[in-house]
């Protein structure tokens, strides 16, 4: 058995991932799960090449042992197990009978019976290839390609030295799908073929192509290098090598191979060239271009073209480099002027028409041969669309936008070339020449294909709105030669970007992205004032620009780690690794410096404070302003999504100030949408992060007061339980140490911690919290329980008129319930507290508070049905209206005149005193 040592040795420097399928050979059998999910056996060979490959060799315990378990040396040492494949075992008679019956059933199309019989045969002799092959044919006849492939895979391992079988398996794998796992399995099959026959060119071609497709470029290059040794001057191998070395940024290696082959062919095929084609000349020219050796590339192109056209000896043309008269269609007027040129010495077709259009375009001054104005069926556009694209790109690269559009526009008729880059390039040209409508169409087409395309969004919002050039004006400029630059002085070839490393490419891409984002941000700021003034066009553009900025920010995975508790330390890999370090280490470093951290290897990391040159606090404003704008436009769902995106960003998640602003904006959007559920959830965040702060409880109450919803979340189960937990946490803080031990579970209600990480406890009972919970119970008609908490509040603040009113109403409503046992006593308690409230308000110097007391007492009597007692209070409420309105000029207050007038109107109308009802209506209720 032979082994492809050159292939193994050539892969010593590639990664372990690339070598995944080349360490196997075919002597011993070990379990292997092939075809990703199909169990089989992989036959591998232990060879003595470990040291040459830089791999660890087998240990002493792993070496083959002879009789008695003694280690075998290279010679002697007794008999050992014979290396190599064993002779096939003769199948049993029972196997032959079952196999024959299965074959007959298969021929009779009785596949179920055939499968049962062949499976029984495999239980007897699983090493027989014929049984596996028949099982594969049965599954194939049913149309089950997966099972057919599985059976063939298992059968192939019974004949590991059969190249045809492995080739068939590889084809079946590739026909099934092109996933990475399938490609690796196919490579494994070609490994087995090459192990048996190292000269199998087709298998090497396939293995190289598959490695290239997976992305193992170095491995594929090594494979083609081996093919080049077998086929030294084969141009097919050279083409593949050129493609891979361009991707590996080593075009000079491929060019050297081509130069050697050209020298060889020119010495062996000086007159009749058969193996070197125009495609090869095109590749050679491209290789010069990637190295930015344009002049040499032009010289080589013309020289090789003469060779293929049979004019290799016409070297005098190399001295005339000022123009391309050699490739004119006719001898006159320019070619005939050359003294060395002899008309008729060579056929005229070896000059102008002889040079293919693809290569003529590379000369740079022959774009007119494409005839972009030709709209007929047989136009060059349909034969050479790639050349149109190349010419347009070259002209655009030199800022000849008018001329570039002549080649871009016809390409719209060729759907294969109208991709996203095409519309971006053509849109940029339209914008440069002032065709605003056409530019917008191009960029909108890109957004239809990819709604998050940053380049299209940036270009779209930067299009000037007040300047536009007509198509007729553009055509006149082109015809007069008044383009962006003078085309006559343009270089022959557009400069090709130099090959760059992956790092350089990433840096260039990052720089371009930053420029696009900053341009978009500046355009947004320009439109901001006009949008605020109500200009609908400016507002629409402002919204589009803001949305594009947010999507660009959101697409950066650095800001959205899997664990949102990981802080932001930068964009580099080292900075991302910092986020996974223990919190106490990072906190210790941040105490020394708020912006500089140190990695384990001592490298310092500067924590960025901006993204794309825009400070993070400005990014937060962008998110919140856009969320508010969406809410005002009625798209509340999108508004919530934008604000939630800002909330989950690690840059803002760990900033208390940012979180505060986010939640303020969040409940503002909820107020706009009248969404009481979201209001309650956001208010709970304030009470959690600012626990035992009175303003948090007041905010919860105020937000629910402002929201007018049919189904109130103010007194729903979750809200009631949450406020009760807050109340218990306060009680736990205030009770004695002995009682705390029996109620330790209440410690879990602490949600706010100080700078040392210790829970913050309440210093005193909060009256606002007691009143809040009491009113939640009151709103749920649990008046008896509400009275208990109102009494606790009254004990802490005995002179508070609001507490007295709440307590009075609690008693009155409780007295009206059926379950009340001593209704009269409860009513007296309520009325007594009501009058105490009235007296407290009457002592006030504010007319608004006095009017409030008159109305509330009158309304309380109204509830009890004591209208004769309610009327005087309502009338005094009306009498105070003028004083309240005068007072509200300096201090805004609430006027209860409308409510009192409606109540009086109802009283008088119900008692049939129509005159008084009309009088109240005309005086107080007419607008």
Short mmCIF file of C-alpha atoms in Angstrom, two decimals, residues 484-840:
data_model
loop_
_atom_site.label_atom_id
_atom_site.label_comp_id
_atom_site.label_asym_id
_atom_site.label_seq_id
_atom_site.Cartn_x
_atom_site.Cartn_y
_atom_site.Cartn_z
CA UNK A 484 -16.90 66.14 -13.86
CA UNK A 485 -13.32 65.94 -15.15
CA UNK A 486 -11.57 65.93 -18.48
CA UNK A 487 -11.82 62.38 -19.81
CA UNK A 488 -9.05 62.94 -22.34
CA UNK A 489 -6.47 63.17 -19.57
CA UNK A 490 -7.73 60.19 -17.63
CA UNK A 491 -5.27 57.35 -16.87
CA UNK A 492 -5.54 54.23 -19.00
CA UNK A 493 -6.62 52.08 -16.09
CA UNK A 494 -8.52 53.00 -12.98
CA UNK A 495 -6.30 52.44 -9.95
CA UNK A 496 -6.96 49.08 -8.38
CA UNK A 497 -6.90 48.94 -4.59
CA UNK A 498 -3.76 47.32 -3.28
CA UNK A 499 -4.24 43.92 -1.64
CA UNK A 500 -4.86 44.45 2.06
CA UNK A 501 -4.66 42.22 5.07
CA UNK A 502 -7.83 41.29 6.91
CA UNK A 503 -6.93 43.76 9.65
CA UNK A 504 -6.41 46.59 7.16
CA UNK A 505 -9.67 45.75 5.44
CA UNK A 506 -11.51 45.79 8.76
CA UNK A 507 -9.95 49.15 9.71
CA UNK A 508 -10.89 50.62 6.33
CA UNK A 509 -14.42 49.33 6.67
CA UNK A 510 -14.65 50.76 10.19
CA UNK A 511 -13.42 54.14 8.97
CA UNK A 512 -15.99 54.19 6.17
CA UNK A 513 -18.73 53.23 8.61
CA UNK A 514 -17.72 56.03 10.99
CA UNK A 515 -17.80 58.57 8.18
CA UNK A 516 -21.25 57.41 7.06
CA UNK A 517 -22.63 57.52 10.58
CA UNK A 518 -21.23 60.97 11.28
CA UNK A 519 -22.59 62.32 7.99
CA UNK A 520 -25.98 60.86 8.82
CA UNK A 521 -25.86 62.38 12.31
CA UNK A 522 -24.98 65.84 10.96
CA UNK A 523 -27.83 65.63 8.47
CA UNK A 524 -30.18 64.66 11.30
CA UNK A 525 -29.11 67.67 13.35
CA UNK A 526 -29.69 69.96 10.37
CA UNK A 527 -33.25 68.69 9.99
CA UNK A 528 -34.06 68.75 13.71
CA UNK A 529 -35.18 72.38 14.03
CA UNK A 530 -37.27 72.28 10.86
CA UNK A 531 -38.92 69.07 12.04
CA UNK A 532 -39.79 70.70 15.39
CA UNK A 533 -41.39 73.61 13.53
CA UNK A 534 -43.81 71.18 11.88
CA UNK A 535 -42.28 70.72 8.42
CA UNK A 536 -43.59 67.28 7.43
CA UNK A 537 -40.91 66.66 4.79
CA UNK A 538 -38.11 67.51 7.20
CA UNK A 539 -39.71 65.43 9.92
CA UNK A 540 -39.93 62.38 7.64
CA UNK A 541 -36.25 62.73 6.71
CA UNK A 542 -35.33 63.29 10.36
CA UNK A 543 -37.18 60.11 11.33
CA UNK A 544 -35.46 58.13 8.55
CA UNK A 545 -32.01 59.37 9.55
CA UNK A 546 -32.63 58.65 13.22
CA UNK A 547 -33.90 55.15 12.45
CA UNK A 548 -30.80 54.43 10.38
CA UNK A 549 -28.53 55.59 13.21
CA UNK A 550 -30.34 53.41 15.74
CA UNK A 551 -30.18 50.35 13.52
CA UNK A 552 -26.45 50.89 13.00
CA UNK A 553 -25.93 51.10 16.77
CA UNK A 554 -28.14 48.08 17.38
CA UNK A 555 -26.27 45.95 14.85
CA UNK A 556 -23.07 46.18 16.91
CA UNK A 557 -23.02 43.03 19.06
CA UNK A 558 -20.56 44.60 21.50
CA UNK A 559 -23.41 46.58 23.04
CA UNK A 560 -25.64 43.53 23.45
CA UNK A 561 -23.68 40.70 25.13
CA UNK A 562 -25.34 37.40 25.95
CA UNK A 563 -25.15 38.33 29.62
CA UNK A 564 -26.46 41.88 29.93
CA UNK A 565 -24.71 42.23 33.28
CA UNK A 566 -21.35 42.32 31.46
CA UNK A 567 -20.18 45.90 31.34
CA UNK A 568 -18.85 47.70 28.28
CA UNK A 569 -15.06 48.13 28.26
CA UNK A 570 -14.36 48.66 24.56
CA UNK A 571 -14.60 47.18 21.09
CA UNK A 572 -11.44 45.04 21.00
CA UNK A 573 -11.32 41.36 21.86
CA UNK A 574 -9.28 42.12 24.99
CA UNK A 575 -11.93 44.57 26.13
CA UNK A 576 -14.68 42.00 25.61
CA UNK A 577 -12.72 39.46 27.64
CA UNK A 578 -12.48 41.99 30.45
CA UNK A 579 -16.26 41.83 30.87
CA UNK A 580 -16.00 38.21 32.03
CA UNK A 581 -13.53 38.94 34.83
CA UNK A 582 -14.66 38.95 38.49
CA UNK A 583 -16.56 42.08 39.44
CA UNK A 584 -14.41 42.89 42.48
CA UNK A 585 -11.27 43.04 40.29
CA UNK A 586 -12.87 45.44 37.83
CA UNK A 587 -14.34 47.58 40.59
CA UNK A 588 -10.92 47.87 42.23
CA UNK A 589 -9.39 49.09 38.96
CA UNK A 590 -12.24 51.48 38.28
CA UNK A 591 -11.68 53.08 41.68
CA UNK A 592 -8.17 54.05 40.55
CA UNK A 593 -9.24 55.24 37.10
CA UNK A 594 -12.72 55.52 35.65
CA UNK A 595 -11.55 55.12 32.06
CA UNK A 596 -8.43 52.89 32.11
CA UNK A 597 -8.37 49.16 32.84
CA UNK A 598 -5.51 46.66 32.80
CA UNK A 599 -5.63 43.15 31.29
CA UNK A 600 -4.00 40.08 32.82
CA UNK A 601 -0.92 40.56 30.62
CA UNK A 602 -0.50 44.17 31.76
CA UNK A 603 -1.97 45.82 28.67
CA UNK A 604 -3.93 48.98 29.43
CA UNK A 605 -7.36 49.45 27.91
CA UNK A 606 -8.93 52.88 27.50
CA UNK A 607 -12.69 52.56 27.95
CA UNK A 608 -14.28 54.43 25.01
CA UNK A 609 -16.84 57.14 25.66
CA UNK A 610 -18.20 57.33 22.12
CA UNK A 611 -19.20 55.24 19.13
CA UNK A 612 -18.40 56.39 15.59
CA UNK A 613 -17.25 59.71 17.04
CA UNK A 614 -20.61 60.36 18.74
CA UNK A 615 -20.70 60.44 22.55
CA UNK A 616 -22.81 57.81 24.27
CA UNK A 617 -25.02 60.37 26.00
CA UNK A 618 -25.86 61.76 22.54
CA UNK A 619 -26.71 58.22 21.37
CA UNK A 620 -29.08 57.96 24.32
CA UNK A 621 -30.77 61.19 23.24
CA UNK A 622 -31.14 59.76 19.73
CA UNK A 623 -32.89 56.66 21.08
CA UNK A 624 -35.21 58.54 23.40
CA UNK A 625 -36.13 61.29 20.94
CA UNK A 626 -36.97 58.70 18.31
CA UNK A 627 -39.06 56.71 20.79
CA UNK A 628 -41.01 59.84 21.73
CA UNK A 629 -41.53 60.73 18.08
CA UNK A 630 -42.90 57.25 17.34
CA UNK A 631 -45.27 57.47 20.32
CA UNK A 632 -46.57 60.86 19.17
CA UNK A 633 -47.10 59.37 15.71
CA UNK A 634 -49.23 56.59 17.21
CA UNK A 635 -46.75 53.74 16.70
CA UNK A 636 -46.53 52.89 20.39
CA UNK A 637 -45.29 49.32 19.82
CA UNK A 638 -42.26 50.52 17.89
CA UNK A 639 -41.68 53.25 20.49
CA UNK A 640 -41.53 50.66 23.25
CA UNK A 641 -39.13 48.51 21.18
CA UNK A 642 -36.74 51.42 20.65
CA UNK A 643 -36.72 52.35 24.34
CA UNK A 644 -36.30 48.69 25.35
CA UNK A 645 -33.33 48.49 22.99
CA UNK A 646 -31.70 51.40 24.78
CA UNK A 647 -32.53 49.85 28.15
CA UNK A 648 -30.75 46.55 27.29
CA UNK A 649 -27.63 48.25 25.88
CA UNK A 650 -24.74 47.52 28.25
CA UNK A 651 -23.48 51.09 27.88
CA UNK A 652 -26.71 52.42 29.38
CA UNK A 653 -27.72 49.44 31.51
CA UNK A 654 -24.96 50.09 34.04
CA UNK A 655 -25.43 53.86 34.12
CA UNK A 656 -27.96 55.01 36.78
CA UNK A 657 -28.41 58.38 35.09
CA UNK A 658 -29.10 56.75 31.73
CA UNK A 659 -31.54 54.28 33.27
CA UNK A 660 -33.37 57.15 34.97
CA UNK A 661 -33.81 59.02 31.67
CA UNK A 662 -34.85 55.86 29.84
CA UNK A 663 -37.63 55.13 32.32
CA UNK A 664 -38.82 58.73 32.36
CA UNK A 665 -39.14 58.59 28.59
CA UNK A 666 -40.75 55.17 28.86
CA UNK A 667 -43.60 56.33 31.11
CA UNK A 668 -44.01 59.46 28.99
CA UNK A 669 -44.70 57.25 25.96
CA UNK A 670 -47.09 55.20 28.09
CA UNK A 671 -48.94 58.37 29.07
CA UNK A 672 -49.25 59.34 25.41
CA UNK A 673 -50.68 55.90 24.65
CA UNK A 674 -52.86 55.86 27.81
CA UNK A 675 -51.27 52.50 28.70
CA UNK A 676 -51.80 52.02 32.43
CA UNK A 677 -50.19 48.57 32.52
CA UNK A 678 -46.86 49.94 31.28
CA UNK A 679 -47.21 52.94 33.61
CA UNK A 680 -47.52 50.65 36.63
CA UNK A 681 -44.53 48.56 35.57
CA UNK A 682 -42.32 51.61 35.04
CA UNK A 683 -43.46 53.19 38.32
CA UNK A 684 -42.50 49.97 40.08
CA UNK A 685 -38.96 50.36 38.69
CA UNK A 686 -38.69 53.76 40.38
CA UNK A 687 -39.94 52.34 43.66
CA UNK A 688 -37.46 49.45 43.38
CA UNK A 689 -34.37 51.48 42.48
CA UNK A 690 -35.30 54.37 44.80
CA UNK A 691 -36.77 52.34 47.63
CA UNK A 692 -38.14 54.11 50.72
CA UNK A 693 -38.18 57.41 48.79
CA UNK A 694 -41.53 59.22 49.17
CA UNK A 695 -41.41 60.67 45.65
CA UNK A 696 -41.40 57.16 44.18
CA UNK A 697 -44.77 56.38 45.80
CA UNK A 698 -46.16 59.77 44.80
CA UNK A 699 -45.04 59.13 41.20
CA UNK A 700 -46.90 55.82 41.15
CA UNK A 701 -50.06 57.57 42.31
CA UNK A 702 -49.69 60.54 39.96
CA UNK A 703 -49.12 58.39 36.88
CA UNK A 704 -52.22 56.33 37.59
CA UNK A 705 -54.18 59.53 38.19
CA UNK A 706 -53.18 60.88 34.76
CA UNK A 707 -54.07 57.66 32.93
CA UNK A 708 -57.73 57.26 32.01
CA UNK A 709 -58.24 53.56 31.37
CA UNK A 710 -61.30 51.35 31.60
CA UNK A 711 -59.48 48.53 33.40
CA UNK A 712 -57.31 50.14 36.04
CA UNK A 713 -54.01 48.51 36.93
CA UNK A 714 -53.78 50.73 40.01
CA UNK A 715 -55.45 48.20 42.28
CA UNK A 716 -54.72 45.01 40.34
CA UNK A 717 -53.24 41.99 42.11
CA UNK A 718 -49.57 42.48 41.10
CA UNK A 719 -49.61 46.16 42.11
CA UNK A 720 -51.27 45.45 45.45
CA UNK A 721 -48.80 42.67 46.30
CA UNK A 722 -45.81 44.78 45.31
CA UNK A 723 -46.84 47.74 47.48
CA UNK A 724 -47.55 45.38 50.36
CA UNK A 725 -44.01 43.98 50.08
CA UNK A 726 -42.68 47.52 50.23
CA UNK A 727 -44.74 48.18 53.32
CA UNK A 728 -43.53 44.99 54.99
CA UNK A 729 -39.93 45.95 54.20
CA UNK A 730 -40.42 49.26 56.02
CA UNK A 731 -42.02 47.49 58.98
CA UNK A 732 -39.12 45.01 59.07
CA UNK A 733 -36.66 47.88 59.27
CA UNK A 734 -38.46 49.47 62.20
CA UNK A 735 -39.28 46.50 64.45
CA UNK A 736 -36.94 45.26 67.17
CA UNK A 737 -34.02 42.92 66.62
CA UNK A 738 -35.81 40.02 68.30
CA UNK A 739 -38.79 40.30 65.99
CA UNK A 740 -36.55 40.49 62.92
CA UNK A 741 -35.24 36.97 63.56
CA UNK A 742 -38.74 35.54 63.24
CA UNK A 743 -39.47 37.54 60.05
CA UNK A 744 -36.14 37.11 58.26
CA UNK A 745 -37.81 36.46 54.89
CA UNK A 746 -38.86 40.11 54.70
CA UNK A 747 -35.20 41.07 54.23
CA UNK A 748 -35.58 39.90 50.61
CA UNK A 749 -37.79 42.93 49.98
CA UNK A 750 -34.78 45.26 50.15
CA UNK A 751 -33.97 46.33 46.62
CA UNK A 752 -31.65 49.32 47.04
CA UNK A 753 -28.05 49.09 48.21
CA UNK A 754 -25.47 51.64 49.30
CA UNK A 755 -21.95 52.10 47.92
CA UNK A 756 -20.70 49.19 50.05
CA UNK A 757 -23.33 46.84 48.71
CA UNK A 758 -25.34 46.74 51.96
CA UNK A 759 -29.14 47.02 51.82
CA UNK A 760 -30.55 50.47 52.59
CA UNK A 761 -33.15 50.35 55.35
CA UNK A 762 -35.97 52.73 56.10
CA UNK A 763 -35.41 55.27 58.86
CA UNK A 764 -39.07 55.97 59.52
CA UNK A 765 -42.51 54.91 58.40
CA UNK A 766 -43.61 56.66 55.21
CA UNK A 767 -47.08 58.21 55.39
CA UNK A 768 -47.32 58.34 51.58
CA UNK A 769 -46.72 54.56 51.40
CA UNK A 770 -49.46 53.86 53.98
CA UNK A 771 -51.89 56.10 52.12
CA UNK A 772 -50.99 54.53 48.77
CA UNK A 773 -51.69 51.01 50.00
CA UNK A 774 -54.82 52.18 51.80
CA UNK A 775 -56.18 53.71 48.57
CA UNK A 776 -55.36 50.54 46.61
CA UNK A 777 -57.53 48.64 49.09
CA UNK A 778 -60.14 51.42 48.99
CA UNK A 779 -60.29 51.23 45.16
CA UNK A 780 -60.81 47.49 45.49
CA UNK A 781 -63.76 48.12 47.87
CA UNK A 782 -61.92 46.61 50.84
CA UNK A 783 -62.95 49.56 53.00
CA UNK A 784 -62.47 47.89 56.37
CA UNK A 785 -58.86 47.00 55.59
CA UNK A 786 -58.22 50.40 54.02
CA UNK A 787 -59.39 52.14 57.22
CA UNK A 788 -56.65 50.32 59.19
CA UNK A 789 -53.87 51.82 57.06
CA UNK A 790 -55.52 55.26 57.04
CA UNK A 791 -55.57 55.16 60.85
CA UNK A 792 -51.83 54.28 60.89
CA UNK A 793 -51.18 57.29 58.63
CA UNK A 794 -53.34 59.54 60.81
CA UNK A 795 -51.38 58.50 63.90
CA UNK A 796 -48.17 59.69 62.18
CA UNK A 797 -49.69 62.93 60.81
CA UNK A 798 -52.75 63.90 62.92
CA UNK A 799 -53.32 67.30 61.29
CA UNK A 800 -53.32 66.12 57.65
CA UNK A 801 -56.68 67.01 56.11
CA UNK A 802 -56.29 64.56 53.21
CA UNK A 803 -55.86 61.62 55.59
CA UNK A 804 -59.01 62.68 57.48
CA UNK A 805 -61.01 62.87 54.24
CA UNK A 806 -59.78 59.44 53.11
CA UNK A 807 -60.61 57.96 56.51
CA UNK A 808 -64.06 59.59 56.53
CA UNK A 809 -64.91 58.24 53.08
CA UNK A 810 -63.64 54.81 54.09
CA UNK A 811 -66.02 54.74 57.06
CA UNK A 812 -68.96 56.07 55.01
CA UNK A 813 -68.53 53.52 52.21
CA UNK A 814 -68.00 50.72 54.71
CA UNK A 815 -71.24 51.70 56.50
CA UNK A 816 -73.15 51.37 53.22
CA UNK A 817 -72.01 47.79 52.69
CA UNK A 818 -74.32 44.93 53.57
CA UNK A 819 -71.73 43.30 55.85
CA UNK A 820 -71.55 46.34 58.18
CA UNK A 821 -72.66 45.25 61.69
CA UNK A 822 -73.20 48.66 63.38
CA UNK A 823 -74.05 50.90 60.49
CA UNK A 824 -75.10 53.93 62.56
CA UNK A 825 -71.96 53.90 64.68
CA UNK A 826 -69.75 53.64 61.58
CA UNK A 827 -71.63 56.52 59.91
CA UNK A 828 -71.14 58.71 62.94
CA UNK A 829 -67.41 57.97 62.91
CA UNK A 830 -67.22 58.87 59.24
CA UNK A 831 -69.21 62.09 59.61
CA UNK A 832 -67.14 63.15 62.62
CA UNK A 833 -63.92 62.75 60.62
CA UNK A 834 -65.56 64.49 57.66
CA UNK A 835 -66.34 67.55 59.73
CA UNK A 836 -62.81 67.54 61.17
CA UNK A 837 -61.58 67.61 57.60
CA UNK A 838 -63.97 70.49 56.85
CA UNK A 839 -62.76 72.50 59.81
CA UNK A 840 -59.09 71.95 58.81
#
